[in-house]
PDB file of C-alpha atoms and ligand atoms in Angstrom:
ATOM      1  CA  UNK A   8     -28.486   4.703  14.017  1.00  0.00           C
ATOM      2  CA  UNK A   9     -29.335   3.187  10.663  1.00  0.00           C
ATOM      3  CA  UNK A  10     -28.867  -0.516   9.941  1.00  0.00           C
ATOM      4  CA  UNK A  11     -26.302  -1.579   7.366  1.00  0.00           C
ATOM      5  CA  UNK A  12     -26.185  -4.526   5.028  1.00  0.00           C
ATOM      6  CA  UNK A  13     -23.813  -7.222   6.240  1.00  0.00           C
ATOM      7  CA  UNK A  14     -20.847  -8.122   4.023  1.00  0.00           C
ATOM      8  CA  UNK A  15     -19.032 -10.346   6.552  1.00  0.00           C
ATOM      9  CA  UNK A  16     -20.994 -11.467   9.605  1.00  0.00           C
ATOM     10  CA  UNK A  17     -19.861 -11.766  13.216  1.00  0.00           C
ATOM     11  CA  UNK A  18     -20.052 -15.537  12.858  1.00  0.00           C
ATOM     12  CA  UNK A  19     -17.898 -15.581   9.692  1.00  0.00           C
ATOM     13  CA  UNK A  20     -15.308 -13.369  11.378  1.00  0.00           C
ATOM     14  CA  UNK A  21     -15.217 -15.567  14.472  1.00  0.00           C
ATOM     15  CA  UNK A  22     -14.786 -18.713  12.390  1.00  0.00           C
ATOM     16  CA  UNK A  23     -12.009 -17.238  10.236  1.00  0.00           C
ATOM     17  CA  UNK A  24     -10.133 -15.906  13.279  1.00  0.00           C
ATOM     18  CA  UNK A  25     -10.004 -19.415  14.720  1.00  0.00           C
ATOM     19  CA  UNK A  26      -8.377 -20.629  11.499  1.00  0.00           C
ATOM     20  CA  UNK A  27      -5.969 -17.692  11.438  1.00  0.00           C
ATOM     21  CA  UNK A  28      -5.048 -18.416  15.058  1.00  0.00           C
ATOM     22  CA  UNK A  29      -4.141 -21.974  14.096  1.00  0.00           C
ATOM     23  CA  UNK A  30      -2.064 -20.845  11.106  1.00  0.00           C
ATOM     24  CA  UNK A  31      -0.192 -18.347  13.271  1.00  0.00           C
ATOM     25  CA  UNK A  32       0.457 -20.891  16.048  1.00  0.00           C
ATOM     26  CA  UNK A  33       1.854 -23.376  13.549  1.00  0.00           C
ATOM     27  CA  UNK A  34       4.048 -20.744  11.974  1.00  0.00           C
ATOM     28  CA  UNK A  35       5.630 -19.535  15.231  1.00  0.00           C
ATOM     29  CA  UNK A  36       5.870 -22.965  16.794  1.00  0.00           C
ATOM     30  CA  UNK A  37       6.050 -21.870  20.467  1.00  0.00           C
ATOM     31  CA  UNK A  38       8.261 -18.844  19.886  1.00  0.00           C
ATOM     32  CA  UNK A  39       7.302 -15.582  21.549  1.00  0.00           C
ATOM     33  CA  UNK A  40       5.379 -13.118  19.384  1.00  0.00           C
ATOM     34  CA  UNK A  41       5.695  -9.348  19.547  1.00  0.00           C
ATOM     35  CA  UNK A  42       2.169  -8.466  18.410  1.00  0.00           C
ATOM     36  CA  UNK A  43       1.947  -4.939  17.024  1.00  0.00           C
ATOM     37  CA  UNK A  44      -1.466  -3.372  16.518  1.00  0.00           C
ATOM     38  CA  UNK A  45      -1.898  -0.600  13.970  1.00  0.00           C
ATOM     39  CA  UNK A  46      -4.300   1.886  15.553  1.00  0.00           C
ATOM     40  CA  UNK A  47      -7.122   2.595  15.309  1.00  0.00           C
ATOM     41  CA  UNK A  48      -8.599   0.366  12.626  1.00  0.00           C
ATOM     42  CA  UNK A  49      -7.015  -2.924  13.709  1.00  0.00           C
ATOM     43  CA  UNK A  50      -7.919  -2.569  17.396  1.00  0.00           C
ATOM     44  CA  UNK A  51     -10.948  -4.859  17.394  1.00  0.00           C
ATOM     45  CA  UNK A  52      -9.382  -7.448  15.096  1.00  0.00           C
ATOM     46  CA  UNK A  53      -6.255  -7.411  17.278  1.00  0.00           C
ATOM     47  CA  UNK A  54      -8.194  -7.907  20.503  1.00  0.00           C
ATOM     48  CA  UNK A  55     -10.064 -10.879  19.069  1.00  0.00           C
ATOM     49  CA  UNK A  56      -7.070 -12.427  17.297  1.00  0.00           C
ATOM     50  CA  UNK A  57      -4.710 -12.419  20.301  1.00  0.00           C
ATOM     51  CA  UNK A  58      -7.329 -14.405  22.226  1.00  0.00           C
ATOM     52  CA  UNK A  59      -6.952 -17.131  19.598  1.00  0.00           C
ATOM     53  CA  UNK A  60      -3.248 -17.211  20.534  1.00  0.00           C
ATOM     54  CA  UNK A  61      -3.783 -17.764  24.233  1.00  0.00           C
ATOM     55  CA  UNK A  62      -1.342 -20.673  24.508  1.00  0.00           C
ATOM     56  CA  UNK A  63       1.570 -18.701  22.993  1.00  0.00           C
ATOM     57  CA  UNK A  64       3.743 -16.049  24.658  1.00  0.00           C
ATOM     58  CA  UNK A  65       2.452 -12.782  23.243  1.00  0.00           C
ATOM     59  CA  UNK A  66       3.593  -9.257  24.020  1.00  0.00           C
ATOM     60  CA  UNK A  67       1.489  -6.244  23.114  1.00  0.00           C
ATOM     61  CA  UNK A  68       2.537  -3.005  21.460  1.00  0.00           C
ATOM     62  CA  UNK A  69       0.766  -0.332  19.444  1.00  0.00           C
ATOM     63  CA  UNK A  70       1.571   2.157  16.741  1.00  0.00           C
ATOM     64  CA  UNK A  71      -0.489   4.636  14.803  1.00  0.00           C
ATOM     65  CA  UNK A  72      -0.055   6.319  11.474  1.00  0.00           C
ATOM     66  CA  UNK A  73      -1.963   8.740   9.356  1.00  0.00           C
ATOM     67  CA  UNK A  74      -2.305   9.027   5.627  1.00  0.00           C
ATOM     68  CA  UNK A  75      -3.518  12.262   4.166  1.00  0.00           C
ATOM     69  CA  UNK A  76      -6.052  12.641   1.402  1.00  0.00           C
ATOM     70  CA  UNK A  77      -9.730  12.067   0.807  1.00  0.00           C
ATOM     71  CA  UNK A  78     -11.518  10.048   3.458  1.00  0.00           C
ATOM     72  CA  UNK A  79     -11.910   6.897   1.384  1.00  0.00           C
ATOM     73  CA  UNK A  80      -8.585   7.032  -0.426  1.00  0.00           C
ATOM     74  CA  UNK A  81      -5.020   6.725   0.856  1.00  0.00           C
ATOM     75  CA  UNK A  82      -2.840   9.510  -0.527  1.00  0.00           C
ATOM     76  CA  UNK A  83       0.407   7.585  -0.371  1.00  0.00           C
ATOM     77  CA  UNK A  84       1.867  10.076   2.116  1.00  0.00           C
ATOM     78  CA  UNK A  85       2.080   8.157   5.380  1.00  0.00           C
ATOM     79  CA  UNK A  86       3.297   9.473   8.724  1.00  0.00           C
ATOM     80  CA  UNK A  87       3.958   7.638  11.990  1.00  0.00           C
ATOM     81  CA  UNK A  88       1.929   9.450  14.663  1.00  0.00           C
ATOM     82  CA  UNK A  89       2.563   7.039  17.562  1.00  0.00           C
ATOM     83  CA  UNK A  90       5.634   4.837  17.778  1.00  0.00           C
ATOM     84  CA  UNK A  91       6.065   1.557  19.645  1.00  0.00           C
ATOM     85  CA  UNK A  92       6.905   1.573  23.368  1.00  0.00           C
ATOM     86  CA  UNK A  93       9.716  -0.970  23.127  1.00  0.00           C
ATOM     87  CA  UNK A  94      12.516  -2.048  20.809  1.00  0.00           C
ATOM     88  CA  UNK A  95      11.698  -4.864  18.394  1.00  0.00           C
ATOM     89  CA  UNK A  96      15.323  -5.891  17.918  1.00  0.00           C
ATOM     90  CA  UNK A  97      15.628  -9.684  18.049  1.00  0.00           C
ATOM     91  CA  UNK A  98      11.862 -10.167  18.361  1.00  0.00           C
ATOM     92  CA  UNK A  99       9.305 -11.962  16.196  1.00  0.00           C
ATOM     93  CA  UNK A 100       7.210  -9.021  15.078  1.00  0.00           C
ATOM     94  CA  UNK A 101       3.690  -9.829  13.955  1.00  0.00           C
ATOM     95  CA  UNK A 102       2.189  -6.655  12.550  1.00  0.00           C
ATOM     96  CA  UNK A 103      -1.598  -6.747  12.799  1.00  0.00           C
ATOM     97  CA  UNK A 104      -3.471  -4.374  10.485  1.00  0.00           C
ATOM     98  CA  UNK A 105      -7.082  -4.009   9.403  1.00  0.00           C
ATOM     99  CA  UNK A 106      -6.651  -4.012   5.630  1.00  0.00           C
ATOM    100  CA  UNK A 107      -4.165  -3.935   2.801  1.00  0.00           C
ATOM    101  CA  UNK A 108      -5.602  -1.635   0.164  1.00  0.00           C
ATOM    102  CA  UNK A 109      -3.117   0.365  -1.949  1.00  0.00           C
ATOM    103  CA  UNK A 110      -0.356  -1.055   0.249  1.00  0.00           C
ATOM    104  CA  UNK A 111       1.215   2.349   0.987  1.00  0.00           C
ATOM    105  CA  UNK A 112       0.580   2.169   4.738  1.00  0.00           C
ATOM    106  CA  UNK A 113       1.927  -1.344   5.242  1.00  0.00           C
ATOM    107  CA  UNK A 114       4.948  -0.856   3.009  1.00  0.00           C
ATOM    108  CA  UNK A 115       5.829   2.294   4.959  1.00  0.00           C
ATOM    109  CA  UNK A 116       5.435   0.618   8.368  1.00  0.00           C
ATOM    110  CA  UNK A 117       7.254  -2.525   7.176  1.00  0.00           C
ATOM    111  CA  UNK A 118      10.293  -0.530   6.139  1.00  0.00           C
ATOM    112  CA  UNK A 119      10.488   1.281   9.478  1.00  0.00           C
ATOM    113  CA  UNK A 120      10.166  -1.888  11.558  1.00  0.00           C
ATOM    114  CA  UNK A 121      12.434  -4.090   9.425  1.00  0.00           C
ATOM    115  CA  UNK A 122      15.172  -1.460   9.753  1.00  0.00           C
ATOM    116  CA  UNK A 123      15.090  -2.088  13.518  1.00  0.00           C
ATOM    117  CA  UNK A 124      16.443  -5.629  13.133  1.00  0.00           C
ATOM    118  CA  UNK A 125      13.634  -7.856  14.379  1.00  0.00           C
ATOM    119  CA  UNK A 126      14.312 -11.587  14.468  1.00  0.00           C
ATOM    120  CA  UNK A 127      11.401 -12.005  12.050  1.00  0.00           C
ATOM    121  CA  UNK A 128       8.772  -9.766  10.558  1.00  0.00           C
ATOM    122  CA  UNK A 129       5.341 -10.886   9.324  1.00  0.00           C
ATOM    123  CA  UNK A 130       2.097  -9.154   8.492  1.00  0.00           C
ATOM    124  CA  UNK A 131      -1.425 -10.269   9.342  1.00  0.00           C
ATOM    125  CA  UNK A 132      -4.389  -8.400   7.870  1.00  0.00           C
ATOM    126  CA  UNK A 133      -8.086  -9.001   8.278  1.00  0.00           C
ATOM    127  CA  UNK A 134      -8.975  -7.865   4.753  1.00  0.00           C
ATOM    128  CA  UNK A 135      -7.217  -7.610   1.411  1.00  0.00           C
ATOM    129  CA  UNK A 136      -8.427  -5.614  -1.590  1.00  0.00           C
ATOM    130  CA  UNK A 137      -5.988  -6.987  -4.186  1.00  0.00           C
ATOM    131  CA  UNK A 138      -7.481  -5.026  -7.095  1.00  0.00           C
ATOM    132  CA  UNK A 139      -6.422  -1.755  -5.421  1.00  0.00           C
ATOM    133  CA  UNK A 140      -2.752  -2.518  -4.904  1.00  0.00           C
ATOM    134  CA  UNK A 141      -0.242   0.183  -5.879  1.00  0.00           C
ATOM    135  CA  UNK A 142       2.820  -1.156  -4.087  1.00  0.00           C
ATOM    136  CA  UNK A 143       3.690  -4.740  -3.324  1.00  0.00           C
ATOM    137  CA  UNK A 144       3.328  -5.899   0.295  1.00  0.00           C
ATOM    138  CA  UNK A 145       4.211  -9.319   1.665  1.00  0.00           C
ATOM    139  CA  UNK A 146       1.133 -10.282   3.721  1.00  0.00           C
ATOM    140  CA  UNK A 147       1.649 -13.680   5.353  1.00  0.00           C
ATOM    141  CA  UNK A 148      -1.754 -14.104   7.015  1.00  0.00           C
ATOM    142  CA  UNK A 149      -5.030 -12.667   5.715  1.00  0.00           C
ATOM    143  CA  UNK A 150      -8.636 -13.162   6.765  1.00  0.00           C
ATOM    144  CA  UNK A 151     -10.710 -12.331   3.696  1.00  0.00           C
ATOM    145  CA  UNK A 152     -10.193 -11.035   0.172  1.00  0.00           C
ATOM    146  CA  UNK A 153     -12.812  -8.484  -0.845  1.00  0.00           C
ATOM    147  CA  UNK A 154     -13.731  -6.522  -3.940  1.00  0.00           C
ATOM    148  CA  UNK A 155     -13.094  -2.838  -4.334  1.00  0.00           C
ATOM    149  CA  UNK A 156     -15.774  -1.640  -1.913  1.00  0.00           C
ATOM    150  CA  UNK A 157     -15.437   0.727   1.021  1.00  0.00           C
ATOM    151  CA  UNK A 158     -16.209  -1.138   4.224  1.00  0.00           C
ATOM    152  CA  UNK A 159     -17.185  -0.083   7.742  1.00  0.00           C
ATOM    153  CA  UNK A 160     -17.564  -1.862  11.068  1.00  0.00           C
ATOM    154  CA  UNK A 161     -15.385  -4.210  13.130  1.00  0.00           C
ATOM    155  CA  UNK A 162     -12.799  -1.423  13.454  1.00  0.00           C
ATOM    156  CA  UNK A 163     -13.264   0.091   9.999  1.00  0.00           C
ATOM    157  CA  UNK A 164     -14.454   3.671  10.011  1.00  0.00           C
ATOM    158  CA  UNK A 165     -16.036   6.166   7.734  1.00  0.00           C
ATOM    159  CA  UNK A 166     -14.995   9.602   9.012  1.00  0.00           C
ATOM    160  CA  UNK A 167     -14.207   7.994  12.412  1.00  0.00           C
ATOM    161  CA  UNK A 168     -17.706   6.493  12.757  1.00  0.00           C
ATOM    162  CA  UNK A 169     -19.100   2.946  12.740  1.00  0.00           C
ATOM    163  CA  UNK A 170     -15.975   1.230  14.114  1.00  0.00           C
ATOM    164  CA  UNK A 171     -18.071  -0.371  16.860  1.00  0.00           C
ATOM    165  CA  UNK A 172     -20.287  -2.445  14.572  1.00  0.00           C
ATOM    166  CA  UNK A 173     -19.677  -6.144  15.332  1.00  0.00           C
ATOM    167  CA  UNK A 174     -19.829  -7.088  11.623  1.00  0.00           C
ATOM    168  CA  UNK A 175     -18.346  -5.704   8.387  1.00  0.00           C
ATOM    169  CA  UNK A 176     -20.621  -3.730   6.128  1.00  0.00           C
ATOM    170  CA  UNK A 177     -20.364  -1.835   2.843  1.00  0.00           C
ATOM    171  CA  UNK A 178     -20.936   1.879   2.353  1.00  0.00           C
ATOM    172  CA  UNK A 179     -22.971   2.613  -0.737  1.00  0.00           C
TER     173      UNK A 179
HETATM  174  P1  IMP B 216      -3.557   1.540   2.166  1.00  0.00           P
HETATM  175  O1  IMP B 216      -2.415   2.382   2.649  1.00  0.00           O
HETATM  176  O2  IMP B 216      -4.199   2.149   0.952  1.00  0.00           O
HETATM  177  O3  IMP B 216      -3.190   0.096   1.956  1.00  0.00           O
HETATM  178  O4  IMP B 216      -4.721   1.558   3.234  1.00  0.00           O
HETATM  179  C1  IMP B 216      -4.502   2.074   4.445  1.00  0.00           C
HETATM  180  C2  IMP B 216      -5.659   2.431   5.278  1.00  0.00           C
HETATM  181  O5  IMP B 216      -6.793   2.872   4.546  1.00  0.00           O
HETATM  182  C3  IMP B 216      -6.132   1.258   6.090  1.00  0.00           C
HETATM  183  O6  IMP B 216      -5.322   1.076   7.224  1.00  0.00           O
HETATM  184  C4  IMP B 216      -7.521   1.716   6.449  1.00  0.00           C
HETATM  185  O7  IMP B 216      -7.444   2.511   7.605  1.00  0.00           O
HETATM  186  C5  IMP B 216      -7.942   2.574   5.293  1.00  0.00           C
HETATM  187  N1  IMP B 216      -8.894   1.846   4.448  1.00  0.00           N
HETATM  188  C6  IMP B 216      -8.665   1.244   3.275  1.00  0.00           C
HETATM  189  N2  IMP B 216      -9.788   0.687   2.789  1.00  0.00           N
HETATM  190  C7  IMP B 216     -10.741   0.942   3.694  1.00  0.00           C
HETATM  191  C8  IMP B 216     -12.149   0.627   3.761  1.00  0.00           C
HETATM  192  O8  IMP B 216     -12.749  -0.013   2.897  1.00  0.00           O
HETATM  193  N3  IMP B 216     -12.800   1.084   4.865  1.00  0.00           N
HETATM  194  C9  IMP B 216     -12.188   1.778   5.852  1.00  0.00           C
HETATM  195  N4  IMP B 216     -10.896   2.102   5.822  1.00  0.00           N
HETATM  196  C10 IMP B 216     -10.177   1.690   4.763  1.00  0.00           C
HETATM  197 MG1   MG B 217      -5.844   2.064   9.240  1.00  0.00          MG
END
């Protein structure tokens, strides 16, 4: 497989996740977290982030959604393809997603989960592309802001490939 130019290195990710872990611990102050992973893109970020929360009570759950359109562009039409296993009513939901780009995906998921009466609802993303935003999303924790570039690696795919790269790279 070809080598890609590194945008955010393994070391930078590791360092930032430690900081995010601290921010999240302070915010929840010993309360239990219902950590929801948005498949598939957030899977690697999720797995690394929850290990920075090892002294909190954390429950796992997963959902998946699809957005139709070109491969590098969200169409705005989002569909839930896998729902959570348990009810989030009365729980502190921490939604963990790979990126907030146009915002369509997160605003769609937020609406669905907030309607289920969680005790609290917060979003944590690894990346934010603010210049691409179409709808407003309240992201409480974010790893890195990036420019309008299509990234791969560390969970991010290009036609379902390259998710396994341990760093984040840019597709030219
Ligand atoms: P949004 O709905 O436009 O905010 O973005 C939703 C989804 O688009 C994300 O969950 C990613 O799966 C995907 N996405 C957005 N930007 C990128 C990128 O640069 N690389 C890979 N996937 C991306
Ligand atoms: Mg995604």
